[in-house]
PDB file of C-alpha atoms in Angstrom:
ATOM      1  CA  MET F   1     -88.964  93.715 -54.220  1.00  0.00           C
ATOM      2  CA  LEU F   2     -89.574  91.849 -51.151  1.00  0.00           C
ATOM      3  CA  GLY F   3     -87.389  88.970 -52.249  1.00  0.00           C
ATOM      4  CA  GLU F   4     -84.629  91.315 -53.246  1.00  0.00           C
ATOM      5  CA  PHE F   5     -84.780  92.957 -49.723  1.00  0.00           C
ATOM      6  CA  LEU F   6     -84.619  89.583 -47.885  1.00  0.00           C
ATOM      7  CA  LYS F   7     -81.691  88.429 -50.035  1.00  0.00           C
ATOM      8  CA  ALA F   8     -79.748  91.630 -49.599  1.00  0.00           C
ATOM      9  CA  HIS F   9     -80.086  91.603 -45.917  1.00  0.00           C
ATOM     10  CA  ARG F  10     -79.517  87.865 -45.557  1.00  0.00           C
ATOM     11  CA  ALA F  11     -76.120  88.524 -47.188  1.00  0.00           C
ATOM     12  CA  ARG F  12     -75.242  91.038 -44.499  1.00  0.00           C
ATOM     13  CA  VAL F  13     -75.775  88.745 -41.428  1.00  0.00           C
ATOM     14  CA  ASN F  14     -72.610  87.217 -39.999  1.00  0.00           C
ATOM     15  CA  PRO F  15     -73.310  83.501 -39.187  1.00  0.00           C
ATOM     16  CA  GLU F  16     -71.394  83.780 -35.888  1.00  0.00           C
ATOM     17  CA  ASP F  17     -73.470  86.835 -34.804  1.00  0.00           C
ATOM     18  CA  ALA F  18     -76.664  84.560 -35.501  1.00  0.00           C
ATOM     19  CA  GLY F  19     -75.244  81.905 -33.317  1.00  0.00           C
ATOM     20  CA  LEU F  20     -74.253  79.547 -36.283  1.00  0.00           C
ATOM     21  CA  PRO F  21     -71.037  77.808 -37.096  1.00  0.00           C
ATOM     22  CA  SER F  22     -68.886  79.662 -39.660  1.00  0.00           C
ATOM     23  CA  HIS F  23     -65.992  77.297 -39.950  1.00  0.00           C
ATOM     24  CA  THR F  24     -67.511  75.404 -42.841  1.00  0.00           C
ATOM     25  CA  GLN F  25     -66.948  76.527 -46.336  1.00  0.00           C
ATOM     26  CA  ARG F  26     -69.636  78.756 -47.575  1.00  0.00           C
ATOM     27  CA  LYS F  27     -70.588  79.403 -51.324  1.00  0.00           C
ATOM     28  CA  VAL F  28     -72.693  82.521 -50.363  1.00  0.00           C
ATOM     29  CA  LYS F  29     -72.000  85.547 -48.230  1.00  0.00           C
ATOM     30  CA  GLY F  30     -73.860  85.754 -45.124  1.00  0.00           C
ATOM     31  CA  LEU F  31     -76.692  83.289 -44.133  1.00  0.00           C
ATOM     32  CA  ARG F  32     -77.959  80.510 -46.278  1.00  0.00           C
ATOM     33  CA  ARG F  33     -81.770  80.440 -47.039  1.00  0.00           C
ATOM     34  CA  GLU F  34     -82.151  77.287 -44.886  1.00  0.00           C
ATOM     35  CA  GLU F  35     -80.411  79.052 -41.906  1.00  0.00           C
ATOM     36  CA  VAL F  36     -82.740  82.055 -42.139  1.00  0.00           C
ATOM     37  CA  ALA F  37     -85.667  79.675 -42.312  1.00  0.00           C
ATOM     38  CA  VAL F  38     -84.516  77.846 -39.043  1.00  0.00           C
ATOM     39  CA  LEU F  39     -83.832  81.126 -37.255  1.00  0.00           C
ATOM     40  CA  ALA F  40     -87.327  82.488 -38.209  1.00  0.00           C
ATOM     41  CA  GLY F  41     -89.116  79.231 -37.527  1.00  0.00           C
ATOM     42  CA  VAL F  42     -90.579  78.622 -41.043  1.00  0.00           C
ATOM     43  CA  SER F  43     -89.972  75.916 -43.534  1.00  0.00           C
ATOM     44  CA  ALA F  44     -87.102  76.259 -45.894  1.00  0.00           C
ATOM     45  CA  ASP F  45     -89.462  75.862 -48.880  1.00  0.00           C
ATOM     46  CA  TYR F  46     -91.604  78.626 -47.569  1.00  0.00           C
ATOM     47  CA  TYR F  47     -88.765  81.048 -47.133  1.00  0.00           C
ATOM     48  CA  ALA F  48     -87.390  80.176 -50.526  1.00  0.00           C
ATOM     49  CA  ARG F  49     -90.825  81.060 -52.115  1.00  0.00           C
ATOM     50  CA  LEU F  50     -90.649  84.365 -50.330  1.00  0.00           C
ATOM     51  CA  GLU F  51     -87.261  85.272 -51.843  1.00  0.00           C
ATOM     52  CA  GLN F  52     -88.401  84.025 -55.302  1.00  0.00           C
ATOM     53  CA  GLY F  53     -91.596  85.993 -55.192  1.00  0.00           C
ATOM     54  CA  ARG F  54     -93.812  82.931 -55.333  1.00  0.00           C
ATOM     55  CA  GLU F  55     -95.144  83.765 -51.858  1.00  0.00           C
ATOM     56  CA  THR F  56     -96.437  87.301 -51.494  1.00  0.00           C
ATOM     57  CA  ASN F  57     -98.725  87.153 -48.400  1.00  0.00           C
ATOM     58  CA  PRO F  58     -96.646  86.615 -45.290  1.00  0.00           C
ATOM     59  CA  SER F  59     -98.225  87.267 -42.027  1.00  0.00           C
ATOM     60  CA  ALA F  60     -97.088  89.986 -39.571  1.00  0.00           C
ATOM     61  CA  GLN F  61     -95.887  87.253 -37.258  1.00  0.00           C
ATOM     62  CA  VAL F  62     -93.614  85.811 -40.092  1.00  0.00           C
ATOM     63  CA  LEU F  63     -92.344  89.190 -40.901  1.00  0.00           C
ATOM     64  CA  ASP F  64     -91.467  89.797 -37.196  1.00  0.00           C
ATOM     65  CA  ALA F  65     -89.705  86.511 -37.068  1.00  0.00           C
ATOM     66  CA  LEU F  66     -87.774  87.258 -40.243  1.00  0.00           C
ATOM     67  CA  SER F  67     -86.786  90.685 -38.838  1.00  0.00           C
ATOM     68  CA  ARG F  68     -85.267  89.059 -35.784  1.00  0.00           C
ATOM     69  CA  ALA F  69     -83.499  86.465 -37.852  1.00  0.00           C
ATOM     70  CA  LEU F  70     -82.017  89.075 -40.232  1.00  0.00           C
ATOM     71  CA  ARG F  71     -81.243  91.275 -37.264  1.00  0.00           C
ATOM     72  CA  LEU F  72     -83.097  94.188 -38.750  1.00  0.00           C
ATOM     73  CA  ASP F  73     -83.285  97.592 -36.927  1.00  0.00           C
ATOM     74  CA  SER F  74     -86.666  99.437 -36.424  1.00  0.00           C
ATOM     75  CA  ASP F  75     -86.505 101.294 -39.826  1.00  0.00           C
ATOM     76  CA  ALA F  76     -85.646  98.172 -41.806  1.00  0.00           C
ATOM     77  CA  ARG F  77     -88.332  96.079 -39.906  1.00  0.00           C
ATOM     78  CA  ALA F  78     -91.003  98.767 -40.809  1.00  0.00           C
ATOM     79  CA  HIS F  79     -89.788  98.859 -44.429  1.00  0.00           C
ATOM     80  CA  LEU F  80     -90.105  95.012 -44.628  1.00  0.00           C
ATOM     81  CA  HIS F  81     -93.679  95.218 -43.369  1.00  0.00           C
ATOM     82  CA  ARG F  82     -94.325  97.890 -45.992  1.00  0.00           C
ATOM     83  CA  LEU F  83     -92.868  95.810 -48.781  1.00  0.00           C
ATOM     84  CA  ALA F  84     -95.220  92.874 -47.874  1.00  0.00           C
ATOM     85  CA  GLY F  85     -98.208  95.167 -47.699  1.00  0.00           C
ATOM     86  CA  VAL F  86     -98.819  94.452 -44.135  1.00  0.00           C
ATOM     87  CA  VAL F  87     -98.652  97.804 -42.615  1.00  0.00           C
ATOM     88  CA  ALA F  88    -101.765  99.853 -43.377  1.00  0.00           C
ATOM     89  CA  ASP F  89    -101.167 102.549 -46.103  1.00  0.00           C
ATOM     90  CA  GLU F  90    -101.606 106.004 -44.448  1.00  0.00           C
ATOM     91  CA  GLY F  91    -102.224 107.498 -47.879  1.00  0.00           C
ATOM     92  CA  HIS F  92    -100.276 110.027 -49.832  1.00  0.00           C
ATOM     93  CA  ALA F  93     -99.777 113.367 -48.203  1.00  0.00           C
ATOM     94  CA  PRO F  94    -100.872 116.286 -50.434  1.00  0.00           C
ATOM     95  CA  ASP F  95     -97.867 118.124 -51.742  1.00  0.00           C
ATOM     96  CA  VAL F  96     -99.207 121.364 -50.176  1.00  0.00           C
ATOM     97  CA  VAL F  97     -97.520 122.946 -47.240  1.00  0.00           C
ATOM     98  CA  SER F  98     -99.861 124.745 -44.931  1.00  0.00           C
ATOM     99  CA  PRO F  99     -99.822 128.522 -44.564  1.00  0.00           C
ATOM    100  CA  GLU F 100     -99.072 128.191 -40.851  1.00  0.00           C
ATOM    101  CA  LEU F 101     -95.986 126.036 -41.485  1.00  0.00           C
ATOM    102  CA  ARG F 102     -94.739 128.379 -44.085  1.00  0.00           C
ATOM    103  CA  ARG F 103     -95.024 131.340 -41.621  1.00  0.00           C
ATOM    104  CA  LEU F 104     -93.142 129.228 -39.054  1.00  0.00           C
ATOM    105  CA  MET F 105     -90.257 128.628 -41.511  1.00  0.00           C
ATOM    106  CA  SER F 106     -90.333 132.266 -42.650  1.00  0.00           C
ATOM    107  CA  GLY F 107     -89.805 133.291 -38.956  1.00  0.00           C
ATOM    108  CA  LEU F 108     -86.589 131.246 -38.653  1.00  0.00           C
ATOM    109  CA  HIS F 109     -84.419 133.962 -39.960  1.00  0.00           C
ATOM    110  CA  ASP F 110     -80.989 132.471 -38.744  1.00  0.00           C
ATOM    111  CA  MET F 111     -81.944 128.687 -39.487  1.00  0.00           C
ATOM    112  CA  PRO F 112     -82.428 127.186 -42.984  1.00  0.00           C
ATOM    113  CA  ALA F 113     -85.618 125.247 -43.004  1.00  0.00           C
ATOM    114  CA  PHE F 114     -87.532 123.312 -45.518  1.00  0.00           C
ATOM    115  CA  VAL F 115     -90.377 120.730 -46.009  1.00  0.00           C
ATOM    116  CA  MET F 116     -89.998 117.478 -47.918  1.00  0.00           C
ATOM    117  CA  ASN F 117     -92.331 114.568 -48.807  1.00  0.00           C
ATOM    118  CA  SER F 118     -91.655 110.904 -48.796  1.00  0.00           C
ATOM    119  CA  LEU F 119     -90.163 111.014 -52.250  1.00  0.00           C
ATOM    120  CA  LEU F 120     -87.738 113.723 -50.962  1.00  0.00           C
ATOM    121  CA  ASP F 121     -89.417 116.540 -53.082  1.00  0.00           C
ATOM    122  CA  ILE F 122     -88.764 119.964 -51.511  1.00  0.00           C
ATOM    123  CA  LEU F 123     -92.235 121.356 -51.173  1.00  0.00           C
ATOM    124  CA  ALA F 124     -91.271 124.691 -49.436  1.00  0.00           C
ATOM    125  CA  MET F 125     -88.243 126.419 -48.086  1.00  0.00           C
ATOM    126  CA  ASN F 126     -87.472 129.568 -46.218  1.00  0.00           C
ATOM    127  CA  ALA F 127     -85.149 132.350 -47.603  1.00  0.00           C
ATOM    128  CA  LEU F 128     -82.017 131.105 -45.852  1.00  0.00           C
ATOM    129  CA  ALA F 129     -82.519 127.481 -46.969  1.00  0.00           C
ATOM    130  CA  ASP F 130     -82.976 128.873 -50.549  1.00  0.00           C
ATOM    131  CA  ALA F 131     -79.709 130.743 -50.312  1.00  0.00           C
ATOM    132  CA  LEU F 132     -77.900 127.728 -48.800  1.00  0.00           C
ATOM    133  CA  TYR F 133     -78.886 125.530 -51.680  1.00  0.00           C
ATOM    134  CA  GLU F 134     -78.379 128.273 -54.380  1.00  0.00           C
ATOM    135  CA  PRO F 135     -75.540 126.585 -56.093  1.00  0.00           C
ATOM    136  CA  PHE F 136     -77.872 123.897 -57.496  1.00  0.00           C
ATOM    137  CA  THR F 137     -79.846 124.390 -60.655  1.00  0.00           C
ATOM    138  CA  ALA F 138     -83.124 123.739 -58.931  1.00  0.00           C
ATOM    139  CA  ASN F 139     -84.082 123.108 -55.225  1.00  0.00           C
ATOM    140  CA  ASP F 140     -86.633 120.509 -56.313  1.00  0.00           C
ATOM    141  CA  ASN F 141     -85.702 117.043 -55.032  1.00  0.00           C
ATOM    142  CA  ALA F 142     -82.904 116.095 -52.563  1.00  0.00           C
ATOM    143  CA  ALA F 143     -82.111 112.746 -54.431  1.00  0.00           C
ATOM    144  CA  ARG F 144     -81.895 114.509 -57.833  1.00  0.00           C
ATOM    145  CA  MET F 145     -79.803 117.215 -56.460  1.00  0.00           C
ATOM    146  CA  THR F 146     -77.450 114.758 -54.806  1.00  0.00           C
ATOM    147  CA  PHE F 147     -76.936 112.454 -57.704  1.00  0.00           C
ATOM    148  CA  LEU F 148     -77.701 114.373 -60.902  1.00  0.00           C
ATOM    149  CA  ASP F 149     -76.749 118.015 -60.244  1.00  0.00           C
ATOM    150  CA  PRO F 150     -73.052 118.839 -60.932  1.00  0.00           C
ATOM    151  CA  ALA F 151     -73.036 121.217 -58.117  1.00  0.00           C
ATOM    152  CA  ALA F 152     -73.328 118.321 -55.465  1.00  0.00           C
ATOM    153  CA  ALA F 153     -69.725 117.166 -55.792  1.00  0.00           C
ATOM    154  CA  SER F 154     -68.192 120.450 -54.677  1.00  0.00           C
ATOM    155  CA  PHE F 155     -71.085 121.400 -52.300  1.00  0.00           C
ATOM    156  CA  TYR F 156     -70.880 118.278 -50.106  1.00  0.00           C
ATOM    157  CA  PRO F 157     -67.331 117.508 -49.058  1.00  0.00           C
ATOM    158  CA  ARG F 158     -68.588 114.217 -47.779  1.00  0.00           C
ATOM    159  CA  TRP F 159     -70.555 113.486 -50.811  1.00  0.00           C
ATOM    160  CA  ASN F 160     -70.300 109.614 -50.329  1.00  0.00           C
ATOM    161  CA  TRP F 161     -71.979 109.915 -46.912  1.00  0.00           C
ATOM    162  CA  VAL F 162     -74.787 112.187 -48.208  1.00  0.00           C
ATOM    163  CA  ALA F 163     -75.301 109.805 -51.075  1.00  0.00           C
ATOM    164  CA  GLN F 164     -75.663 106.775 -48.731  1.00  0.00           C
ATOM    165  CA  SER F 165     -77.873 108.842 -46.379  1.00  0.00           C
ATOM    166  CA  THR F 166     -80.092 110.027 -49.191  1.00  0.00           C
ATOM    167  CA  VAL F 167     -80.677 106.546 -50.749  1.00  0.00           C
ATOM    168  CA  ALA F 168     -81.370 104.939 -47.280  1.00  0.00           C
ATOM    169  CA  HIS F 169     -83.753 107.756 -46.318  1.00  0.00           C
ATOM    170  CA  LEU F 170     -85.660 107.392 -49.667  1.00  0.00           C
ATOM    171  CA  ARG F 171     -85.920 103.654 -49.096  1.00  0.00           C
ATOM    172  CA  GLN F 172     -87.344 104.253 -45.572  1.00  0.00           C
ATOM    173  CA  THR F 173     -89.963 106.860 -46.530  1.00  0.00           C
ATOM    174  CA  ALA F 174     -91.116 106.070 -50.146  1.00  0.00           C
ATOM    175  CA  ASP F 175     -93.936 103.777 -50.903  1.00  0.00           C
ATOM    176  CA  PRO F 176     -92.231 100.977 -52.620  1.00  0.00           C
ATOM    177  CA  LYS F 177     -95.293 100.409 -54.837  1.00  0.00           C
ATOM    178  CA  SER F 178     -95.251 103.894 -56.059  1.00  0.00           C
ATOM    179  CA  GLN F 179     -95.143 104.421 -59.840  1.00  0.00           C
ATOM    180  CA  ARG F 180     -93.414 107.880 -59.179  1.00  0.00           C
ATOM    181  CA  LEU F 181     -90.683 106.154 -57.273  1.00  0.00           C
ATOM    182  CA  LYS F 182     -90.160 103.741 -60.131  1.00  0.00           C
ATOM    183  CA  GLN F 183     -89.786 106.711 -62.474  1.00  0.00           C
ATOM    184  CA  MET F 184     -87.217 108.363 -60.036  1.00  0.00           C
ATOM    185  CA  VAL F 185     -85.121 105.353 -59.743  1.00  0.00           C
ATOM    186  CA  GLU F 186     -84.882 104.933 -63.509  1.00  0.00           C
ATOM    187  CA  ALA F 187     -83.737 108.529 -63.800  1.00  0.00           C
ATOM    188  CA  LEU F 188     -81.399 108.394 -60.915  1.00  0.00           C
ATOM    189  CA  ASN F 189     -79.792 105.170 -62.208  1.00  0.00           C
ATOM    190  CA  GLU F 190     -78.063 107.412 -64.604  1.00  0.00           C
ATOM    191  CA  ASN F 191     -75.477 107.892 -61.704  1.00  0.00           C
ATOM    192  CA  PRO F 192     -73.773 104.445 -61.161  1.00  0.00           C
ATOM    193  CA  MET F 193     -73.389 105.283 -57.524  1.00  0.00           C
ATOM    194  CA  PHE F 194     -77.034 105.512 -57.010  1.00  0.00           C
ATOM    195  CA  LYS F 195     -77.641 102.191 -58.742  1.00  0.00           C
ATOM    196  CA  GLN F 196     -75.053 100.499 -56.522  1.00  0.00           C
ATOM    197  CA  LEU F 197     -76.545 101.991 -53.301  1.00  0.00           C
ATOM    198  CA  TRP F 198     -80.159 101.358 -54.247  1.00  0.00           C
ATOM    199  CA  GLU F 199     -79.413  97.648 -54.820  1.00  0.00           C
ATOM    200  CA  GLN F 200     -78.011  97.419 -51.263  1.00  0.00           C
ATOM    201  CA  HIS F 201     -81.537  97.879 -49.837  1.00  0.00           C
ATOM    202  CA  GLU F 202     -80.085 100.014 -46.834  1.00  0.00           C
ATOM    203  CA  VAL F 203     -82.992 101.612 -44.867  1.00  0.00           C
ATOM    204  CA  ARG F 204     -82.405 104.495 -42.370  1.00  0.00           C
ATOM    205  CA  GLY F 205     -84.529 107.394 -41.364  1.00  0.00           C
ATOM    206  CA  LYS F 206     -83.336 110.819 -40.504  1.00  0.00           C
ATOM    207  CA  THR F 207     -83.878 112.407 -37.152  1.00  0.00           C
ATOM    208  CA  GLN F 208     -80.811 114.512 -36.325  1.00  0.00           C
ATOM    209  CA  ASP F 209     -77.210 114.626 -37.299  1.00  0.00           C
ATOM    210  CA  ALA F 210     -74.437 117.080 -38.435  1.00  0.00           C
ATOM    211  CA  LYS F 211     -73.917 117.949 -42.195  1.00  0.00           C
ATOM    212  CA  GLU F 212     -71.016 119.717 -44.007  1.00  0.00           C
ATOM    213  CA  PHE F 213     -71.216 122.046 -46.926  1.00  0.00           C
ATOM    214  CA  VAL F 214     -68.924 124.187 -48.958  1.00  0.00           C
ATOM    215  CA  HIS F 215     -70.875 127.174 -50.116  1.00  0.00           C
ATOM    216  CA  PRO F 216     -69.277 129.358 -52.818  1.00  0.00           C
ATOM    217  CA  ALA F 217     -70.369 132.541 -51.099  1.00  0.00           C
ATOM    218  CA  VAL F 218     -69.296 131.913 -47.475  1.00  0.00           C
ATOM    219  CA  GLY F 219     -66.944 128.763 -47.641  1.00  0.00           C
ATOM    220  CA  PRO F 220     -67.183 125.593 -45.322  1.00  0.00           C
ATOM    221  CA  LEU F 221     -70.108 125.156 -43.181  1.00  0.00           C
ATOM    222  CA  LYS F 222     -71.039 122.539 -40.688  1.00  0.00           C
ATOM    223  CA  LEU F 223     -74.754 122.548 -39.505  1.00  0.00           C
ATOM    224  CA  ASN F 224     -76.746 120.372 -37.201  1.00  0.00           C
ATOM    225  CA  TYR F 225     -80.079 119.321 -38.503  1.00  0.00           C
ATOM    226  CA  HIS F 226     -83.305 118.036 -36.906  1.00  0.00           C
ATOM    227  CA  SER F 227     -86.177 116.396 -38.752  1.00  0.00           C
ATOM    228  CA  PHE F 228     -89.827 116.502 -37.617  1.00  0.00           C
ATOM    229  CA  ASP F 229     -92.787 114.665 -38.940  1.00  0.00           C
ATOM    230  CA  VAL F 230     -95.689 117.154 -40.018  1.00  0.00           C
ATOM    231  CA  ARG F 231     -98.654 115.710 -37.954  1.00  0.00           C
ATOM    232  CA  GLU F 232    -101.374 117.437 -40.143  1.00  0.00           C
ATOM    233  CA  ALA F 233     -99.784 116.040 -43.421  1.00  0.00           C
ATOM    234  CA  PRO F 234     -98.590 112.377 -42.867  1.00  0.00           C
ATOM    235  CA  GLY F 235     -95.545 111.791 -45.236  1.00  0.00           C
ATOM    236  CA  GLN F 236     -94.238 115.392 -44.989  1.00  0.00           C
ATOM    237  CA  PHE F 237     -91.507 116.344 -42.709  1.00  0.00           C
ATOM    238  CA  LEU F 238     -89.805 119.591 -41.692  1.00  0.00           C
ATOM    239  CA  VAL F 239     -85.872 119.848 -41.659  1.00  0.00           C
ATOM    240  CA  ILE F 240     -84.281 122.485 -39.694  1.00  0.00           C
ATOM    241  CA  TYR F 241     -80.578 123.291 -39.723  1.00  0.00           C
ATOM    242  CA  GLN F 242     -78.840 125.090 -36.955  1.00  0.00           C
ATOM    243  CA  ALA F 243     -75.250 126.369 -36.499  1.00  0.00           C
ATOM    244  CA  GLU F 244     -73.194 126.194 -33.295  1.00  0.00           C
ATOM    245  CA  PRO F 245     -72.014 129.550 -31.973  1.00  0.00           C
ATOM    246  CA  GLY F 246     -68.819 130.652 -33.856  1.00  0.00           C
ATOM    247  CA  PRO F 247     -67.521 130.532 -37.399  1.00  0.00           C
ATOM    248  CA  ASN F 248     -70.482 128.543 -38.660  1.00  0.00           C
ATOM    249  CA  ALA F 249     -73.023 130.830 -37.086  1.00  0.00           C
ATOM    250  CA  ASP F 250     -71.177 133.851 -38.493  1.00  0.00           C
ATOM    251  CA  ALA F 251     -71.150 132.237 -41.989  1.00  0.00           C
ATOM    252  CA  LEU F 252     -74.979 131.722 -41.882  1.00  0.00           C
ATOM    253  CA  LYS F 253     -75.488 135.397 -40.819  1.00  0.00           C
ATOM    254  CA  LEU F 254     -73.340 136.490 -43.703  1.00  0.00           C
ATOM    255  CA  LEU F 255     -75.353 134.173 -46.081  1.00  0.00           C
ATOM    256  CA  ALA F 256     -78.668 135.563 -44.695  1.00  0.00           C
ATOM    257  CA  ALA F 257     -77.502 139.225 -45.123  1.00  0.00           C
ATOM    258  CA  SER F 258     -76.372 138.615 -48.714  1.00  0.00           C
ATOM    259  CA  ARG F 259     -79.727 136.880 -49.501  1.00  0.00           C
ATOM    260  CA  ALA F 260     -81.688 139.878 -47.946  1.00  0.00           C
ATOM    261  CA  THR F 261     -79.678 142.417 -49.912  1.00  0.00           C
ATOM    262  CA  ARG F 262     -80.259 140.554 -53.216  1.00  0.00           C
ATOM    263  CA  ALA F 263     -84.010 140.103 -52.410  1.00  0.00           C
ATOM    264  CA  ALA F 264     -84.442 143.820 -51.756  1.00  0.00           C
ATOM    265  CA  ALA F 265     -82.756 144.652 -55.020  1.00  0.00           C
ATOM    266  CA  SER F 266     -84.832 142.051 -57.017  1.00  0.00           C
ATOM    267  CA  PRO F 267     -88.277 141.635 -55.424  1.00  0.00           C
ATOM    268  CA  GLY F 268     -90.569 138.910 -56.535  1.00  0.00           C
ATOM    269  CA  THR F 269     -90.539 135.080 -56.533  1.00  0.00           C
ATOM    270  CA  THR F 270     -88.707 132.547 -58.772  1.00  0.00           C
ATOM    271  CA  PRO F 271     -90.703 129.524 -60.012  1.00  0.00           C
ATOM    272  CA  VAL F 272     -89.114 126.199 -59.427  1.00  0.00           C
ATOM    273  CA  PRO F 273     -90.529 122.963 -61.153  1.00  0.00           C
ATOM    274  CA  LEU F 274     -91.347 120.131 -58.885  1.00  0.00           C
ATOM    275  CA  TRP F 275     -89.397 117.283 -60.318  1.00  0.00           C
ATOM    276  CA  LEU F 276     -91.195 114.878 -62.395  1.00  0.00           C
ATOM    277  CA  THR F 277     -94.656 116.071 -61.479  1.00  0.00           C
ATOM    278  CA  GLY F 278     -95.348 118.603 -64.158  1.00  0.00           C
ATOM    279  CA  THR F 279     -96.420 121.210 -61.619  1.00  0.00           C
ATOM    280  CA  ALA F 280     -94.498 124.146 -60.239  1.00  0.00           C
ATOM    281  CA  LYS F 281     -94.017 125.805 -56.890  1.00  0.00           C
ATOM    282  CA  SER F 282     -92.463 129.174 -55.763  1.00  0.00           C
ATOM    283  CA  ARG F 283     -89.639 129.715 -53.326  1.00  0.00           C
ATOM    284  CA  PRO F 284     -90.941 131.448 -50.093  1.00  0.00           C
TER     285      PRO F 284
END
């Protein structure tokens, strides 16, 4: 996987941006292996062995040099170190959301909120988030919902953007050596777009942005989201959506009222399987 990542990002670098002449005819897109080696200050043979998988223990200094040569941003640089096994493994966060965090989410009556892990499993969500994602067959995993659930195409008016963002985020957060990740990728490859995006090796974390939805109950919605790391459970992160005052906030209130009415009429919890784990969780 390290070699695939290097090759994919080498193809993205414009020779002129790297200070190299581009007027000569090139057989490959982006930089040649020899050019990356020169820019990183390593031998061409050593770099070739890295791409071919014959060298698997580069130092942190070499990885930093390659990051500069390939013009990687901070997310991609961290991912490169992770692929090489240089960054210390923080361990896998338990897929259990603390009672304190669940209470915090439950108190956000006008803001959808949910917790995910590094594989984009949805571990817990508040009532409004459950109502927001109600069109999906199961609120279990953001990648599965995006690529394998038929509801996604109409729910996300900018589906291509959501697809790209989801794959880049999965690349950034998931342990590349995880057996579970391998299983997910095999399942998600059923969608040709996922396969294409996964092979691009794009890496991008989520902190804040705006996202658009079309909910069958309330129509178009545009919500801002913020993502926060859960300090007590490394690998988990809390996502909170918020609407600007106006039509979007009114639509969220309508959705919340509808959810509350239905919950009062049908008390209880609905079990939702945690995708590919064989366990189950309940919606809060």
